[in-house]
mmCIF file of C-alpha atoms in Angstrom:
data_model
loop_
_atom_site.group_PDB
_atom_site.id
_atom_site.type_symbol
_atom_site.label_atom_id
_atom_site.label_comp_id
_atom_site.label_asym_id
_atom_site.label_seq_id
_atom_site.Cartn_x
_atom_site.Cartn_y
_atom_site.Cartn_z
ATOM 1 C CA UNK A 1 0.000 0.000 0.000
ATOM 2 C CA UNK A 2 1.469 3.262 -0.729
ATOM 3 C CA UNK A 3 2.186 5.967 1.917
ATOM 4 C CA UNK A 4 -1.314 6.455 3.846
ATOM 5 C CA UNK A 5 0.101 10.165 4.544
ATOM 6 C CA UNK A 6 0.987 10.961 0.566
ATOM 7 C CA UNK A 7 -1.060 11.697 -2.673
ATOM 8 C CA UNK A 8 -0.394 8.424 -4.647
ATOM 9 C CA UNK A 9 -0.122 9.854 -8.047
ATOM 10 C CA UNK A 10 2.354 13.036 -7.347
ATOM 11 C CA UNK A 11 3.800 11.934 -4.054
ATOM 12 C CA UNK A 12 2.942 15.410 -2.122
ATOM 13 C CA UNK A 13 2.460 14.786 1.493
ATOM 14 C CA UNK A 14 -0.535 15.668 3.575
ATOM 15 C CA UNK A 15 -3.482 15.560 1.402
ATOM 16 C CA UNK A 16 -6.433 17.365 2.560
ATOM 17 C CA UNK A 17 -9.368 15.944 3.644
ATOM 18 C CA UNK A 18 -12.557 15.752 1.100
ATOM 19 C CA UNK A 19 -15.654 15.012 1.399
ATOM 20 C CA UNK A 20 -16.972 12.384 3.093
ATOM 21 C CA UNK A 21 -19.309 9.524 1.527
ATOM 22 C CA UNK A 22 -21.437 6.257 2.613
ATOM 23 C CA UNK A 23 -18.698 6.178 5.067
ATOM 24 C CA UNK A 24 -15.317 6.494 3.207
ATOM 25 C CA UNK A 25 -13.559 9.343 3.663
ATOM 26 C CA UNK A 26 -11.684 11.022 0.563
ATOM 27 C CA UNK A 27 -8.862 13.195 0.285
ATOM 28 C CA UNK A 28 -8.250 15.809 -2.998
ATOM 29 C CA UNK A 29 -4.037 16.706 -3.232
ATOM 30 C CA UNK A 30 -2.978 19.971 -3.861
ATOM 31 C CA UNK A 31 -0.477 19.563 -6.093
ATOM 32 C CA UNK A 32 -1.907 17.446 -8.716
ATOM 33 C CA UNK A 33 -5.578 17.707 -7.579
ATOM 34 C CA UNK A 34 -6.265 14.342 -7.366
ATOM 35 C CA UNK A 35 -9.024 12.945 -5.220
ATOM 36 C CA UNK A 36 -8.757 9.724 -3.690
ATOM 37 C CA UNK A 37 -9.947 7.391 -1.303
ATOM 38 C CA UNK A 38 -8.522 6.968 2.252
ATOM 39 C CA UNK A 39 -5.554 4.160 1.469
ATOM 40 C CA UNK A 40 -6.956 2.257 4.734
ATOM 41 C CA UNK A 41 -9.984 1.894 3.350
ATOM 42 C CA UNK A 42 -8.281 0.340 0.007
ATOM 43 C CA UNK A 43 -9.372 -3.124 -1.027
ATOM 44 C CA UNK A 44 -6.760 -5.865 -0.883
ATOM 45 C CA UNK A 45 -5.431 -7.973 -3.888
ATOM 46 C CA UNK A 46 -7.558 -10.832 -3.077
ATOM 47 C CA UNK A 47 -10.977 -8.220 -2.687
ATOM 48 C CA UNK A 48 -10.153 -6.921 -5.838
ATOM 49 C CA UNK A 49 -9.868 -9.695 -7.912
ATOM 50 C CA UNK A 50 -13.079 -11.358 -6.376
ATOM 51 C CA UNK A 51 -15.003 -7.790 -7.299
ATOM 52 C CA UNK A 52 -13.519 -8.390 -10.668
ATOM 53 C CA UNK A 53 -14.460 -11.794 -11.761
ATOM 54 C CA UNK A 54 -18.546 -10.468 -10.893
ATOM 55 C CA UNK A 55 -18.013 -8.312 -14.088
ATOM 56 C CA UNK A 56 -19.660 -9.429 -17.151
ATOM 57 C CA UNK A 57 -18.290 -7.200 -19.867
ATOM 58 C CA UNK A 58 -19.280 -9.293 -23.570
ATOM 59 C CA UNK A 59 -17.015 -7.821 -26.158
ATOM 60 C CA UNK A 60 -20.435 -8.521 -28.370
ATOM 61 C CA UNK A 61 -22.975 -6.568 -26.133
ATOM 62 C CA UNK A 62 -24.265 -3.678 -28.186
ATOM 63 C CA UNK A 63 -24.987 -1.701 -24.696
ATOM 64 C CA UNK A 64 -21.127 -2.185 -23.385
ATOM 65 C CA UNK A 65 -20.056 -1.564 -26.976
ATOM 66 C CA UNK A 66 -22.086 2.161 -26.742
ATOM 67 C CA UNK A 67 -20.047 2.841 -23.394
ATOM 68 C CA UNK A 68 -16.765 2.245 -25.213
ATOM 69 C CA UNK A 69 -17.663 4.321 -28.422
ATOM 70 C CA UNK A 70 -16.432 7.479 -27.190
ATOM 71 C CA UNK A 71 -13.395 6.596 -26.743
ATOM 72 C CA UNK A 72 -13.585 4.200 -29.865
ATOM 73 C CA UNK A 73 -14.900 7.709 -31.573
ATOM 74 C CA UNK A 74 -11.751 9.965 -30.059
ATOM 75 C CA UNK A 75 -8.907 7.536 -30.386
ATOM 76 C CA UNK A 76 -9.563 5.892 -34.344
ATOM 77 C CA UNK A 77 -9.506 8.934 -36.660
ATOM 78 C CA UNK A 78 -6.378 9.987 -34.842
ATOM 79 C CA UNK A 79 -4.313 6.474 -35.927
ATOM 80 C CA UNK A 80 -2.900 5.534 -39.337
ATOM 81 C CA UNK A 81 -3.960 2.489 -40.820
ATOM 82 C CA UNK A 82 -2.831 -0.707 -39.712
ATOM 83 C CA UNK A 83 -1.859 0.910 -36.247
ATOM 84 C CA UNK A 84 -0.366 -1.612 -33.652
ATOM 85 C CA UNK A 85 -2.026 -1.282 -30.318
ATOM 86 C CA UNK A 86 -2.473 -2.160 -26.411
ATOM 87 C CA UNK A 87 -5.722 -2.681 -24.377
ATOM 88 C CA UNK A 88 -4.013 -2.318 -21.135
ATOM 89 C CA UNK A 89 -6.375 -4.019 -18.467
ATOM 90 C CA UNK A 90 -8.808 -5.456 -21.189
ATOM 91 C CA UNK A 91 -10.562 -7.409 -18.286
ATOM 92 C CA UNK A 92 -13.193 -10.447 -18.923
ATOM 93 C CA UNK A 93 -14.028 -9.266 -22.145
ATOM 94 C CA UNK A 94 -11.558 -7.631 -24.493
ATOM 95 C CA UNK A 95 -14.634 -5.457 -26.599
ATOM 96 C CA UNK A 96 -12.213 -2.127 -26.964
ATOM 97 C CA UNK A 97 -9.976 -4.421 -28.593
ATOM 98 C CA UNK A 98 -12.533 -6.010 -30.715
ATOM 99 C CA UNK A 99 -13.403 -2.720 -32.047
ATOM 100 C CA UNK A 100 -10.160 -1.353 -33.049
ATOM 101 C CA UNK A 101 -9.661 -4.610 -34.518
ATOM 102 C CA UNK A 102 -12.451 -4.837 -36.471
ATOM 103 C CA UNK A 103 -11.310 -1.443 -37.815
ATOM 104 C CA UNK A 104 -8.311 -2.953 -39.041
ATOM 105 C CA UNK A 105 -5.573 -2.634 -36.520
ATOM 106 C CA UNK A 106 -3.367 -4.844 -34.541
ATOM 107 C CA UNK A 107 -4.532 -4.724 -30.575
ATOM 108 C CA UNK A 108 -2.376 -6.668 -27.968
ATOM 109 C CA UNK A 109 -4.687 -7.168 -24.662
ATOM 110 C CA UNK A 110 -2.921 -7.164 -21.535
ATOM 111 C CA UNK A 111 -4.646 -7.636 -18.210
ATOM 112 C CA UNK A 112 -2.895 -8.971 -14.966
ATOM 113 C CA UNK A 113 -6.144 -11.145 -14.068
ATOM 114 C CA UNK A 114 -7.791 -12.247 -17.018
ATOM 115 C CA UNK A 115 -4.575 -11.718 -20.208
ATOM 116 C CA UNK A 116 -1.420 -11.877 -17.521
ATOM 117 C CA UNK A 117 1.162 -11.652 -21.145
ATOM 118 C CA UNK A 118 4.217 -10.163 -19.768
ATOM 119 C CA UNK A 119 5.869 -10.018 -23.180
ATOM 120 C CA UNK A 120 3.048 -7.507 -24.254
ATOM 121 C CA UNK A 121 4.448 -5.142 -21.875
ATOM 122 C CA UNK A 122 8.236 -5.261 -23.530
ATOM 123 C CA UNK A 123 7.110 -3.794 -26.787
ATOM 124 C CA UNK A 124 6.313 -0.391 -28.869
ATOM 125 C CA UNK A 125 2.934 0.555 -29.781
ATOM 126 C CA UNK A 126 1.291 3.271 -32.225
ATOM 127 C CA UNK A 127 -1.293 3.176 -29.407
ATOM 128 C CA UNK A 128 -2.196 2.247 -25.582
ATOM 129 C CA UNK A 129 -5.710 2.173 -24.395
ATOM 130 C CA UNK A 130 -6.843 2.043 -20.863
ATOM 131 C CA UNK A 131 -10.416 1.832 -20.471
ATOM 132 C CA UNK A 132 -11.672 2.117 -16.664
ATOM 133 C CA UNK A 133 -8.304 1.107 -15.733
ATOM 134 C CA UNK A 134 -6.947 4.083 -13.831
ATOM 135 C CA UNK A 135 -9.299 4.777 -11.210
ATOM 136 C CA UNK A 136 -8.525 1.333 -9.897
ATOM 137 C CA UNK A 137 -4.383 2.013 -9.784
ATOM 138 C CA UNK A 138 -3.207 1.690 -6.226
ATOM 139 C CA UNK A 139 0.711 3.579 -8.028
ATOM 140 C CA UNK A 140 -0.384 5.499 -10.998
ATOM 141 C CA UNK A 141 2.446 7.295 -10.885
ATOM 142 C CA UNK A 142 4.581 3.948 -11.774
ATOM 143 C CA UNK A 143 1.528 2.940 -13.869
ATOM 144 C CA UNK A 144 1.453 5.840 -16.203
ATOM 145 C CA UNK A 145 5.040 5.960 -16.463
ATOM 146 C CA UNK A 146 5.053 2.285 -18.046
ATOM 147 C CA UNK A 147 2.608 3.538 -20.471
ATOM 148 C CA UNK A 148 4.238 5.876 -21.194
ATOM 149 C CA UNK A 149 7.221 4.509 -22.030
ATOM 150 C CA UNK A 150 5.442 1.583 -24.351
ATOM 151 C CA UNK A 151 4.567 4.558 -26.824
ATOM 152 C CA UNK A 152 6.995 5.952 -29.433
ATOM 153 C CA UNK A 153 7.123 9.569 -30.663
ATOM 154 C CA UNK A 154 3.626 10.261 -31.844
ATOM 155 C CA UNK A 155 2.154 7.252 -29.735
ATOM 156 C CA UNK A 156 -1.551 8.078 -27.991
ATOM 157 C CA UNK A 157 -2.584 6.543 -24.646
ATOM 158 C CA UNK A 158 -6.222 6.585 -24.442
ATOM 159 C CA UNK A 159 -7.955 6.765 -21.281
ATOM 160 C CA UNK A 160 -11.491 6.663 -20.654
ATOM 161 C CA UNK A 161 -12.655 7.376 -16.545
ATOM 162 C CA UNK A 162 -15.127 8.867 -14.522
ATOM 163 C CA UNK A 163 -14.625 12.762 -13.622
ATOM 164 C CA UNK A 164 -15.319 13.700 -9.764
ATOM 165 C CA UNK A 165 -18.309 16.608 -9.383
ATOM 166 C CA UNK A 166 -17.322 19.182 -8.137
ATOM 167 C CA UNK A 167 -20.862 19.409 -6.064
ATOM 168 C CA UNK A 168 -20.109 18.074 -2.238
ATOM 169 C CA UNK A 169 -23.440 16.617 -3.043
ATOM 170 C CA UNK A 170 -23.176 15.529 -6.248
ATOM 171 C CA UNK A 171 -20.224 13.756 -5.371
ATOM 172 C CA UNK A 172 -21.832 11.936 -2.487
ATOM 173 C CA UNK A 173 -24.023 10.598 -4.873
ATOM 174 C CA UNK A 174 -21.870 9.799 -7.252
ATOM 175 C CA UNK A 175 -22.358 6.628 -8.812
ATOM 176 C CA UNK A 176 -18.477 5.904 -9.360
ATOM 177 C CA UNK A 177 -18.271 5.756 -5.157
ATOM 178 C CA UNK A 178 -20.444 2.616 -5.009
ATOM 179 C CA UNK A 179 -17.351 0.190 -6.515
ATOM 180 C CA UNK A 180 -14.883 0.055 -3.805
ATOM 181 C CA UNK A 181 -12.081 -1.106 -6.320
ATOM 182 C CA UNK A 182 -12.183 2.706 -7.329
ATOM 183 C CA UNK A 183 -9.578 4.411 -5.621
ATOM 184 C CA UNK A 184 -8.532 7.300 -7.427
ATOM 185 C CA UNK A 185 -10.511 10.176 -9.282
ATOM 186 C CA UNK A 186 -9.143 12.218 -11.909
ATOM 187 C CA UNK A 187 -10.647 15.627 -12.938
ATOM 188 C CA UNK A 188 -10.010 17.785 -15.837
ATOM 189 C CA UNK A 189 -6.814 19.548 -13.513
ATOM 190 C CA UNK A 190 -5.122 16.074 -12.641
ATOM 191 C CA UNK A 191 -4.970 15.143 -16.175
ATOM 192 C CA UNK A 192 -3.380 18.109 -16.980
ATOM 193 C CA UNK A 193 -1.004 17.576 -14.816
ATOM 194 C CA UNK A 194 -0.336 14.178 -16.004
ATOM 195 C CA UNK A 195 0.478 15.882 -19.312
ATOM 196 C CA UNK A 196 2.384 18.189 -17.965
ATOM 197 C CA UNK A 197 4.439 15.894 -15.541
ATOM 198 C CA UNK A 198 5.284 13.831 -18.790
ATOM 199 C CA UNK A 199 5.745 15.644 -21.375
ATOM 200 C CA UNK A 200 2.521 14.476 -23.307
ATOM 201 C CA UNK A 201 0.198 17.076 -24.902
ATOM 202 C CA UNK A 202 -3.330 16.462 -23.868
ATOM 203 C CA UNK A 203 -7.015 16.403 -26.084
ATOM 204 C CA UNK A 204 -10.523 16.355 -23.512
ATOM 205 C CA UNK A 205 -11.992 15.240 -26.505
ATOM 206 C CA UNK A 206 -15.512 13.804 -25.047
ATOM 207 C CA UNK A 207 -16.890 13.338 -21.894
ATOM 208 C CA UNK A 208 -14.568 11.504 -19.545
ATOM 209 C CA UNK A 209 -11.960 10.809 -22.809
ATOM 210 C CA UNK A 210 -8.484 11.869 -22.316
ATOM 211 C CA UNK A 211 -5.430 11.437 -25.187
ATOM 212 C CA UNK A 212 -2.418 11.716 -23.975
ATOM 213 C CA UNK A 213 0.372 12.183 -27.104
ATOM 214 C CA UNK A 214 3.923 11.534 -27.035
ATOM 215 C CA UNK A 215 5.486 14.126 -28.914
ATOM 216 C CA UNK A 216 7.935 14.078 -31.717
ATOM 217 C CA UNK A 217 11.512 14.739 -30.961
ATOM 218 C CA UNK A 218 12.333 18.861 -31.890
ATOM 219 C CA UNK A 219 14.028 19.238 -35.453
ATOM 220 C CA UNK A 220 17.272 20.249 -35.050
#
């Protein structure tokens, strides 16, 4: 578990206190703005994975396939044909992957439950997608970072999550809360600074869609 007294994403010590919510408190950093949930109140490995296998995700369900579209929507007219790809934490059923597939590209799944491939995470990719995958990161900071570094210069990690109201009541209510394997919260500010921590230039292209690009090296 990382540092109960430190923002898990940026590190910065003494979050403050958030708002509270069907008993959990929640704590919002400073420095990158992220909002997360008390780390003693974090599921275990074994919780998690249990809480996982109840999801029933059909890559052929028309109504899970019209959740993914928007980032289906964002992510394809920005890749070249035949684009070489990773569905990072695919889960039960792989659908994003399906898609771009079906669209003609070449998508990798990785998933350290359900698609455990270490040699998936060794390689370059046009493209990385990570679709409701970070709000359950107990180190995004190391998380992103991998990511990161799987993309070459021009290389998009797309990332579809939940943003945090900004309403104390709102976010009380918010339907995100109710899964206990989500930890972390990023607004429109943490990504940002995700971006900006990186190096990455950033596109809020739709609703809770985020494109992170590597950029190309400078001319000289």
């Amino acid at each position: 578990m990382p540092d109960p007294d430190a923002c898990p994403l940026c590190g910065r010590a003494s979050p403050a206190p958030h708002h509270a919510a069907a008993g959990t408190r929640f704590h919002r950093c400073a420095g990158c703005a992220l909002i997360f949930r008390d780390p003693a109140q974090w599921p275990d490995r074994d919780a998690e994975a249990a809480h996982y296998r109840l999801h029933r995700n059909d890559p052929h369900d028309p109504g899970y396939r019209r959740f993914l579209q928007p980032l289906f929507d964002a992510l394809a007219p920005r890749l070249p044909a035949g684009a070489e790809g990773l569905d990072f934490g695919c889960g039960p059923g792989p659908a994003l992957a399906a898609m771009l597939r079906e669209a003609g590209h070449r998508v990798q799944v990785y998933d350290p439950l359900f698609a455990d491939a270490p040699d998936t995470l060794r390689r370059r990719y046009d493209f990385v997608t990570a679709s409701e995958v970070i709000e359950h990161l107990h180190r995004p900071a190391e998380t992103l970072a991998m990511l990161g570094d799987l993309l070459g210069a021009g290389g998009i990690l797309g990332v579809m999550t939940g943003a945090p109201p900004a309403d104390p009541e709102a976010f009380a209510r918010w339907h995100y809360l109710r899964d206990p394997t989500h930890v972390a919260f990023y607004g429109p500010d943490t990504l940002r600074w995700i971006a900006q921590r990186h190096g990455w230039t950033l596109s809020l292209p739709a609703r809770h869609v985020a494109l992170f690009t590597v950029p190309a090296p400078a001319l000289a």
